[in-house]
Structure formats: C-alpha cells, structure tokens
CSV table of C-alpha atoms in Angstrom, one decimal:
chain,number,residue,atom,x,y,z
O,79,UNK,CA,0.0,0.0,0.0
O,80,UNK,CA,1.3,3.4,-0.8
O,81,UNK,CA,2.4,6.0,1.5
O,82,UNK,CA,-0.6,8.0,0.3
O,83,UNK,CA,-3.1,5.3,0.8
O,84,UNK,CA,-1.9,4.6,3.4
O,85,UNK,CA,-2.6,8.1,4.7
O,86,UNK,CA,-6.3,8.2,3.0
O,87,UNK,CA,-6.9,5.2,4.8
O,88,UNK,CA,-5.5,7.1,8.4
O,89,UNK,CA,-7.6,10.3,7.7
O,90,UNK,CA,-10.6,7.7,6.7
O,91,UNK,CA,-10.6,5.7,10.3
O,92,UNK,CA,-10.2,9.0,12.1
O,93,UNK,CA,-13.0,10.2,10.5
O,94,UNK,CA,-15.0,7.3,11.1
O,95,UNK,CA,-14.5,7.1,14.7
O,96,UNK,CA,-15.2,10.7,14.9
O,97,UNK,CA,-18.4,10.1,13.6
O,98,UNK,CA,-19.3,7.7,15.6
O,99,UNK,CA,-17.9,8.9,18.5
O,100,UNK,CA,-19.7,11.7,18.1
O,101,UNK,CA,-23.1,9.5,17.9
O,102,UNK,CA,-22.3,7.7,20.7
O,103,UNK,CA,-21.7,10.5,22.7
O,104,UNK,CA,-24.7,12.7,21.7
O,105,UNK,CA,-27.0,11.4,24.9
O,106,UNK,CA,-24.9,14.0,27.1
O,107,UNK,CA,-25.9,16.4,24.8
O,108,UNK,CA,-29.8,16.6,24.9
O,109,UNK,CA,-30.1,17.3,28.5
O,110,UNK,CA,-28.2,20.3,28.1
O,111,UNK,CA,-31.6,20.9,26.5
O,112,UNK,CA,-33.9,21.2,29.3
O,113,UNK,CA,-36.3,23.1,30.5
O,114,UNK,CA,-37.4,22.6,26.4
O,115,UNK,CA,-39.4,19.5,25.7
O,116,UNK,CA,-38.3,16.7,23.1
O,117,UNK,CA,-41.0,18.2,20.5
O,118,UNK,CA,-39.4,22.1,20.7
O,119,UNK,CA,-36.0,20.4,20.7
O,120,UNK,CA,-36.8,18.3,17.6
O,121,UNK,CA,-37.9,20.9,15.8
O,122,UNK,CA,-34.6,23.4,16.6
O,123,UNK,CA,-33.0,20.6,15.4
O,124,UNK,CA,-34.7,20.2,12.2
O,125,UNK,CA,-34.6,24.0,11.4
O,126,UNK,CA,-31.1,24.4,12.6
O,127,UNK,CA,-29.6,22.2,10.7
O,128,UNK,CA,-31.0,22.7,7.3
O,129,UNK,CA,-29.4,26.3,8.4
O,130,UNK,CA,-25.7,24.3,8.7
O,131,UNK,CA,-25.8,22.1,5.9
O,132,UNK,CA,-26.9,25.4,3.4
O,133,UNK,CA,-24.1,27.6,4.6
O,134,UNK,CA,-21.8,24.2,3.8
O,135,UNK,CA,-23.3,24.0,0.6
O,136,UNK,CA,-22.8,27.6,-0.4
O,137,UNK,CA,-19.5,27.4,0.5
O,138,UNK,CA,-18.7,23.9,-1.5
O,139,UNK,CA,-20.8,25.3,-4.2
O,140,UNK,CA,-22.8,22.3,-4.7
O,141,UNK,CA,-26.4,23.2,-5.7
O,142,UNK,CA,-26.6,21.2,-9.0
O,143,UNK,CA,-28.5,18.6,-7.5
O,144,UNK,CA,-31.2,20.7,-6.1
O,145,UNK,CA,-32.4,21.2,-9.8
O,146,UNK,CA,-32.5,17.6,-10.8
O,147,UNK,CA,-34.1,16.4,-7.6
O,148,UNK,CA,-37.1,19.1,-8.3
O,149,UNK,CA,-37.5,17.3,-12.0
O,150,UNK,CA,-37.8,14.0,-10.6
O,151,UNK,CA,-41.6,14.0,-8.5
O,152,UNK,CA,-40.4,10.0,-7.5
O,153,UNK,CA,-37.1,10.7,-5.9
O,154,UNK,CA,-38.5,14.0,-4.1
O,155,UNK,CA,-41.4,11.4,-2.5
O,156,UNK,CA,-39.0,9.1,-1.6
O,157,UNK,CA,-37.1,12.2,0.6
O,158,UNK,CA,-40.1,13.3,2.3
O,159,UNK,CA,-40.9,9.6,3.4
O,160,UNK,CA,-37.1,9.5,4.4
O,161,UNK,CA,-37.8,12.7,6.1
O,162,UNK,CA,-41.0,11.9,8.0
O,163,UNK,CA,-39.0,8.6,8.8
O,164,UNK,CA,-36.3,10.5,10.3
O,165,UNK,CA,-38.3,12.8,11.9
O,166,UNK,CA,-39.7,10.0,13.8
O,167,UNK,CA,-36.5,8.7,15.0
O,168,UNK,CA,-34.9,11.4,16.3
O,169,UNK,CA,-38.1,12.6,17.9
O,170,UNK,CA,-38.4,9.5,19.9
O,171,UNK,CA,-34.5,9.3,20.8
O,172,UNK,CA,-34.3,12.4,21.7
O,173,UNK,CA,-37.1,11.9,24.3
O,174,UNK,CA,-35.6,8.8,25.6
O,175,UNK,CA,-32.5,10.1,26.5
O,176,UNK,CA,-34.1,12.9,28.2
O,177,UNK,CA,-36.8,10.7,29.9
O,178,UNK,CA,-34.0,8.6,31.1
O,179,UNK,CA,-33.9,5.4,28.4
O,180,UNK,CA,-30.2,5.5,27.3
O,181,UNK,CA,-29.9,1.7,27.3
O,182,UNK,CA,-33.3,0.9,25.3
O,183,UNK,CA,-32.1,3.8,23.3
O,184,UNK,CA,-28.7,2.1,22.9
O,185,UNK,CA,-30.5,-1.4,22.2
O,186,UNK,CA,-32.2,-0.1,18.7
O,187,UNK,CA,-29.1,0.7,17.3
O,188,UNK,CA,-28.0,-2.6,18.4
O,189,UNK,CA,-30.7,-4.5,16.9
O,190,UNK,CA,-30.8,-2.4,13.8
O,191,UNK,CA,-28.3,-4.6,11.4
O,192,UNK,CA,-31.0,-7.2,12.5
O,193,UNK,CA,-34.0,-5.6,11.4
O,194,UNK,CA,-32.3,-4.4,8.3
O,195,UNK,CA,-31.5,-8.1,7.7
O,196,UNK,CA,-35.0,-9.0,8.3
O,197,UNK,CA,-36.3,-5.7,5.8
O,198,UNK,CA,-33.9,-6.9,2.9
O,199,UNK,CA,-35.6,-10.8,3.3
O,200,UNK,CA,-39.8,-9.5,3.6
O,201,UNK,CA,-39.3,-6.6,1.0
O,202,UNK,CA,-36.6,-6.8,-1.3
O,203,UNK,CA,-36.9,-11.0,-1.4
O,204,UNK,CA,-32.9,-11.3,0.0
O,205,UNK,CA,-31.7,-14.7,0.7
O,206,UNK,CA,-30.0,-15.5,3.9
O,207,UNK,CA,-27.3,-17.5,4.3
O,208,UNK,CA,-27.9,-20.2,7.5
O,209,UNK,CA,-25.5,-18.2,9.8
O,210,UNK,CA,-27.8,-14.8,9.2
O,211,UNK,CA,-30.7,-17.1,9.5
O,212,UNK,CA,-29.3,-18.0,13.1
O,213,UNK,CA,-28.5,-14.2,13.9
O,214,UNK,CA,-32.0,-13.3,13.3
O,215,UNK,CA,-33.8,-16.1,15.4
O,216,UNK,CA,-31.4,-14.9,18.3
O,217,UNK,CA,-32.5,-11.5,17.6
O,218,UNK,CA,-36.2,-12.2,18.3
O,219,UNK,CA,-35.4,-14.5,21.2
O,220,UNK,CA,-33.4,-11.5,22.4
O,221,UNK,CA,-36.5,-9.4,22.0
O,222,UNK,CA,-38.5,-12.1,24.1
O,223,UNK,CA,-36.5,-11.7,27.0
O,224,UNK,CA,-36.0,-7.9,26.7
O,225,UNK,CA,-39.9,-8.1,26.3
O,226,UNK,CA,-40.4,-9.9,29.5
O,227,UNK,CA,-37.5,-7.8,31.4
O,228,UNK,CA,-39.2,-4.6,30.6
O,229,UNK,CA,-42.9,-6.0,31.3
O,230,UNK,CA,-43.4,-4.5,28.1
O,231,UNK,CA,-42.1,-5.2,24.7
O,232,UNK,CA,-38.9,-2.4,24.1
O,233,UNK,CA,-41.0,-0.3,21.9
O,234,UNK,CA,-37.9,2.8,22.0
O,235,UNK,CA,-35.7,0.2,21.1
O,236,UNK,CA,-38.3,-1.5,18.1
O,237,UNK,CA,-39.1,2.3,16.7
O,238,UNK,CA,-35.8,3.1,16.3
O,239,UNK,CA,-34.4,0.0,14.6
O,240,UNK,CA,-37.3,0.3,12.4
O,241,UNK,CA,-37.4,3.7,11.7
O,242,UNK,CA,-33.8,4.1,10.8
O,243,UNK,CA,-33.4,0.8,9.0
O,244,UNK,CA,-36.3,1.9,6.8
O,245,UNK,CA,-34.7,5.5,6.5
O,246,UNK,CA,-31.4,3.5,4.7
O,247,UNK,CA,-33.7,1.8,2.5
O,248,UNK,CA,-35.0,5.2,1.1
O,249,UNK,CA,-32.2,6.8,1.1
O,250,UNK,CA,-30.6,3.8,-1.3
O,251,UNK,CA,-33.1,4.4,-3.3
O,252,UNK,CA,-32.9,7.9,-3.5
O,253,UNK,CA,-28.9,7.6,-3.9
O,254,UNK,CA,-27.9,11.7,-2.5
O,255,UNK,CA,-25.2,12.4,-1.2
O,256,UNK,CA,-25.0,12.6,3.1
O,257,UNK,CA,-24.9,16.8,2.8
O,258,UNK,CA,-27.3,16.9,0.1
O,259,UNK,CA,-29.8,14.4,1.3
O,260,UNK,CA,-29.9,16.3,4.7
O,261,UNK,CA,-30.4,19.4,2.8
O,262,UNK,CA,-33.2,17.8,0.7
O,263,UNK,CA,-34.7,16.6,4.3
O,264,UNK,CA,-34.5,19.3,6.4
O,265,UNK,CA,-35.9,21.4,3.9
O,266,UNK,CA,-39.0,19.8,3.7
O,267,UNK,CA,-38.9,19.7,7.8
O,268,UNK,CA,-38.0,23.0,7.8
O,269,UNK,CA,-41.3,25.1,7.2
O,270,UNK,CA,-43.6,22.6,10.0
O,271,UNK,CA,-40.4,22.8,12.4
O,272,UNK,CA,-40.7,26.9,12.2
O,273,UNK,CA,-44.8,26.6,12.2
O,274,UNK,CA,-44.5,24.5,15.3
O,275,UNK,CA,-42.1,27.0,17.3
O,276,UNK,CA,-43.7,29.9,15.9
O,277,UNK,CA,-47.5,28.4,18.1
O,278,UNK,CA,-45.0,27.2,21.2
O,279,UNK,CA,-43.9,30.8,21.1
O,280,UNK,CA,-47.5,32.2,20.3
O,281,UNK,CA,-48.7,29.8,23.3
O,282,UNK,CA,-45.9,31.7,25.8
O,283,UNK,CA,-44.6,27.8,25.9
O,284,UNK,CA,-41.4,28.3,24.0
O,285,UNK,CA,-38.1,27.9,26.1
O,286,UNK,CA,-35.8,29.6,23.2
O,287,UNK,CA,-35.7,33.7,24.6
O,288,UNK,CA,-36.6,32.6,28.1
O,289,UNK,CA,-33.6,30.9,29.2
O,290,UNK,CA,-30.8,33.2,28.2
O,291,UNK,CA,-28.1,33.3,25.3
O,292,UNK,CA,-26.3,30.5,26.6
O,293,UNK,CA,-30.0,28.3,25.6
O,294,UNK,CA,-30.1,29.9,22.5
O,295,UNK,CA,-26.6,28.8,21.6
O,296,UNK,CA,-27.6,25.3,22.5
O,297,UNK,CA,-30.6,25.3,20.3
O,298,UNK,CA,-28.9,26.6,17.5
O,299,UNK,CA,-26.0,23.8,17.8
O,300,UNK,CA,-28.2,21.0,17.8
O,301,UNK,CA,-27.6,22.0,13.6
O,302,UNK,CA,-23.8,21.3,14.0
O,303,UNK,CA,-24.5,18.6,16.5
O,304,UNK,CA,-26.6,16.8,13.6
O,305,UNK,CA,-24.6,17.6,10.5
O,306,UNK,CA,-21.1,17.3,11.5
O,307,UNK,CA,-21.1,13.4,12.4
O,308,UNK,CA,-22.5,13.1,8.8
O,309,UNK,CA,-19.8,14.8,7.2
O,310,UNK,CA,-17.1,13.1,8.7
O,311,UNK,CA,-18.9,9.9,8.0
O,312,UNK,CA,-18.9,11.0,4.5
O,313,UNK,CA,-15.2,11.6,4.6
O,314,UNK,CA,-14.6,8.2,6.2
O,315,UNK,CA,-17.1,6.5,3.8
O,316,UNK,CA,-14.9,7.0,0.7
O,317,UNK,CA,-11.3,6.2,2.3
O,318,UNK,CA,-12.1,3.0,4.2
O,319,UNK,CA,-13.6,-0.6,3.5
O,320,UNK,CA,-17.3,-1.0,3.7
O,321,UNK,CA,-16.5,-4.0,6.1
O,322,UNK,CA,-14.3,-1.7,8.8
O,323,UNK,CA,-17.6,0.8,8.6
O,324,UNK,CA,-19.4,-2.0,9.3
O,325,UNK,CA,-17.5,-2.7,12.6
O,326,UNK,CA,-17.3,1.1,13.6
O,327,UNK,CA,-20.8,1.4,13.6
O,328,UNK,CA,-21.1,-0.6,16.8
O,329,UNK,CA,-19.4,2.1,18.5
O,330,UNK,CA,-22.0,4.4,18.9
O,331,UNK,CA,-24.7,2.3,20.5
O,332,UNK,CA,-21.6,0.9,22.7
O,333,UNK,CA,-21.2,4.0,24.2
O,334,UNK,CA,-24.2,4.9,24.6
O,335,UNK,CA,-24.9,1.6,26.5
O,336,UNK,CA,-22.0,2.8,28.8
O,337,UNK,CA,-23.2,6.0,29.3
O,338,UNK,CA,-26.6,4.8,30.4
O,339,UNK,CA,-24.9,2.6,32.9
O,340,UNK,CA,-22.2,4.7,34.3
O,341,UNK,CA,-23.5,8.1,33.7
O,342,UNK,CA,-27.3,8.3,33.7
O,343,UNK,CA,-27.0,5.0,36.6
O,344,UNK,CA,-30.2,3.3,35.0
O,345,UNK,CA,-31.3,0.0,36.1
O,346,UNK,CA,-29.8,-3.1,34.7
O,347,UNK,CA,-31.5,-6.2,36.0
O,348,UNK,CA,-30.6,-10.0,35.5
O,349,UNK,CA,-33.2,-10.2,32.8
O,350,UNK,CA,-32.5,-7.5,30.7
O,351,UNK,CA,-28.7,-8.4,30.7
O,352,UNK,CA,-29.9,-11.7,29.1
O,353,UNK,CA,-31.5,-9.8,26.5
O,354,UNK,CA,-28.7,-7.6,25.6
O,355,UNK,CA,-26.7,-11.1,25.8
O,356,UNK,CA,-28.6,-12.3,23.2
O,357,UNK,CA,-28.3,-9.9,20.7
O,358,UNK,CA,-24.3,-9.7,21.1
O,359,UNK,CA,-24.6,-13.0,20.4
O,360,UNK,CA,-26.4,-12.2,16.8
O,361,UNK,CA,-24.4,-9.7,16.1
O,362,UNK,CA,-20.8,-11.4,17.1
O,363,UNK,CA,-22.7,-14.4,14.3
O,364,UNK,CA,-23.6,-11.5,11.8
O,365,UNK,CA,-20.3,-10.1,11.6
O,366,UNK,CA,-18.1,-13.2,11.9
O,367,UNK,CA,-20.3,-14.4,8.6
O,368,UNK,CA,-20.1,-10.8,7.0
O,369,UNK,CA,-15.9,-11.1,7.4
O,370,UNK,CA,-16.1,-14.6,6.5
O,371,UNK,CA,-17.8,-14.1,3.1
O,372,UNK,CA,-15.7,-11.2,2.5
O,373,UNK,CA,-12.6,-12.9,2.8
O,374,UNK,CA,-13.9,-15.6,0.4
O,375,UNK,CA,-14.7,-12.8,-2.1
O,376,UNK,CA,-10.9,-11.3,-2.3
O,377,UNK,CA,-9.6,-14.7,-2.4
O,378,UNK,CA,-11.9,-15.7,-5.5
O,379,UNK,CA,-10.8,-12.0,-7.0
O,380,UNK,CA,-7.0,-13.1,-6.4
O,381,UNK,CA,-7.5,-17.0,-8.0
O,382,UNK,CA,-9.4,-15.4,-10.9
O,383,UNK,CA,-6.2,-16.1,-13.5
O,384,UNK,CA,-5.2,-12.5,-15.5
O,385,UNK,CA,-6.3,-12.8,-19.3
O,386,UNK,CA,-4.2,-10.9,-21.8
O,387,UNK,CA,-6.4,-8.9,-24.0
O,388,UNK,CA,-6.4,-8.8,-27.6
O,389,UNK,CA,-4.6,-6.4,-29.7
O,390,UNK,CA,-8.2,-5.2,-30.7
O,391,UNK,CA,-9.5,-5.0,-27.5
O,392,UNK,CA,-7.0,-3.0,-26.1
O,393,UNK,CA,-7.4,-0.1,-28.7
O,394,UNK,CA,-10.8,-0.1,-28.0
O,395,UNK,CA,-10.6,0.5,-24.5
C-alpha cells in the first residue's frame, strides 16, 4: 500500500471514529436541553440544521443537484418519506434520553443490522445464508426476553431500529449524497419545524428567549450537532472498506450503552442483561459471517487467472 493510501486510509478511520464517536456520545448532549421539551427540541433541530448544511453548501458550491431532484416527483417522494421517517426517529430518541432510556435507546441501534437483515428478506426478497438465518432467530429471542425484562415489549428500542433501518432503505433508493440528502430533508422539515415553534412561542410555551443566550446557543447547535457526524462519516465513507464501517458502527450504541450505565445510573436487572446477551450474540454471528464471506470474495478475486487482452481490444478500451 502506498504512503498516500496509506494516509487516505488514516484520515478515513479518524474520521470514522469521529463520527461515531460523536453518535455515541450525543445522549450527554440533549439534557443540556432542558427546560425545552423533546418536540421544541426536535424541531430546533430540524430548522437548525438545514441552516448548517446550506451555509456548507454555499460554500462547496454544490447546488446542481437541487435542480434535478425538483425534475424528478419519485425521488422528491421518496425524501419526504425519508424525512418523515427520520423525523420520527430522532423525535423518539431524543425523548428517551431525556426521559431517562439511554440503554433501550442504545438497544435499537443494536438490533438495527438485524432488522435491516429481516427488511432486505420480507421486502426486497434477500436470501440469507444459514448463519444470518441463526443471527436473526437470536434477535427475536433476544426481543422475548428484553420483552419480558421490561414488562413490556422495548417499543424505543423496536421504533428506532425500524425507523432508521427503513430511513437507509430510502435513502438507497434515493442515492444523494449525506450533505445533500440532509439538505433535501430538512428542507421539507424546515417550514412545520418553524410553524410549530412559531404556536409554542404564540402559546408563551417556548423555552428559546426565556432561558438566556447561553440556551439559545444550545438550540442553535443542535444543527452542527446533527450535521457534523455526517460529514465526517462522508469523509470516512470514501477512504475505508465498507467491512471496517461495518465494525465502527457498533461504536455508537456501545457507548451509549455505557453511558446509560455509568452516567445516567439506569437499572440493569438479571433479565434484561440476558437480552442484551442475546443480541451480542447475533451480532458477534452477523459479523463473523459478513468477514467470512468477504474474505472468500478477495480470495476468489486473487485466483481469478489475468487474461491478456487482444490487440483489438485494447485499442478499443
């Protein structure tokens, strides 16, 4: 590997863990929050930062795709259902961490591989190969126990592995960039965000000039807070193998897990260990296969025997 690769690769891991990081981190953040409720803070964060990722936009100058995404009605449906999707999803995780579920919270982004898994088999007709099979049953068995630890099944946990493994689905199919598919989002969020904080305010229920300019700087950096782990996971994206992404997204929900524990002290009974057991269990069996039939695929790649080209052939490339 060259010395530049080599770099690429170094700037590509640091980003990745940045982003991550970040993620996994962003449960200390919210509180900060408070006195505003989870629906005020959602929609700051939904007008804030379609504010960030326009200013980055006017200064990379990419607007081209604005155009073409307005000429095509089927790929401008698809982003509002990825934005109504989202909307959902950091609605509801942003009230759990504020309403003290950090470890549900954490399990949905555990489980999420899983129910992607499970999304690619029902709606795209996928087939599984025996050891995803077997990562899926502990998945639901997981959920069982989780149910019956919780006296409830882990609806936080279910919402958000749904609604974000359904938000990558659209947003394959709308194929945007990170930037420029928040852009395209928030700007469909942006007009109900304002309408709702404009009644909060009208109501006298609106935290944003009450709570001095230190709240108001808050509120406006839940836009950085949301955009800048995206950018630097765009920046790791195109520098490292799919396969180490795949691995560095368990970060996040790691330390969020910890942070729940340590930080936030909630409960952790016999029962619901089990469950989260059970689904490190699935997802130690769903990444052991992914490496497995990666390594397979490089070695078939390096067997495949070189075939010179013909004369012809070559001038035509």
């Amino acid at each position: 590997m060259s010395g530049k690769s080599q770099g690429e690769r170094r700037i590509g891991l640091l980003n990745g863990f940045a982003a991550y990081g970040m993620w996994g981190l962003v449960p200390l953040f919210w509180p900060l929050l408070k006195p505003a409720g989870a629906g005020e803070i959602l929609a700051h964060r939904m007008a804030w930062s379609l504010v960030f990722v326009a200013v980055a936009l006017v200064f990379v100058r990419r607007w081209a795709w604005a155009g073409e995404l307005i000429r095509q009605p089927r790929r401008l449906a698809l982003v509002t259902v990825a934005a109504a999707v989202i909307t959902v999803n950091w609605g509801v995780y942003i009230w759990s961490v504020n309403s003290g579920h950090v470890v549900e919270a954490s399990l949905g982004y555990f489980i999420n591989p899983l129910v992607t898994i499970a999304m690619g088999v029902l709606l795209l007709k996928e087939r599984l190969r025996p050891v995803q099979w077997a990562a899926v049953g502990v998945g639901l068995a997981a959920v069982v126990v989780l149910t019956v630890g919780y006296g409830r099944p882990p609806w936080i946990s279910l919402t958000l592995a749904f609604s974000f493994a359904t938000y990558g689905l659209v947003k394959k199919k709308v194929n945007l960039g990170g930037v420029e598919s928040l852009a395209a989002e928030t700007a469909i969020q942006f007009l109900p965000a304002v309408g709702y904080l404009a009644w909060l305010a009208a109501r006298g229920e609106s935290t944003f000039t009450s709570q001095g300019p230190g709240h108001v700087a808050l509120l406006a950096a839940t836009g950085v807070v949301t955009a800048l782990p995206l950018v630097c996971f765009g920046a790791a994206a195109i520098r490292v193998p799919l396969s180490t992404l795949g691995l560095l997204q368990y970060l996040a929900p790691v330390f969020q897990f910890l942070l729940g524990i340590l930080y936030f002290h909630e409960a952790m009974p016999a029962e619901r260990w089990a469950g989260f057991a059970l689904v490190w269990l699935a997802l130690t069996l769903l990444t052991a296969d992914a490496w497995r039939s990666a390594h397979r695929g490089r070695v078939a790649r390096l067997s495949v025997p070189l075939v010179e080209k013909p004369a012809s052939a070559a001038v035509d490339a």
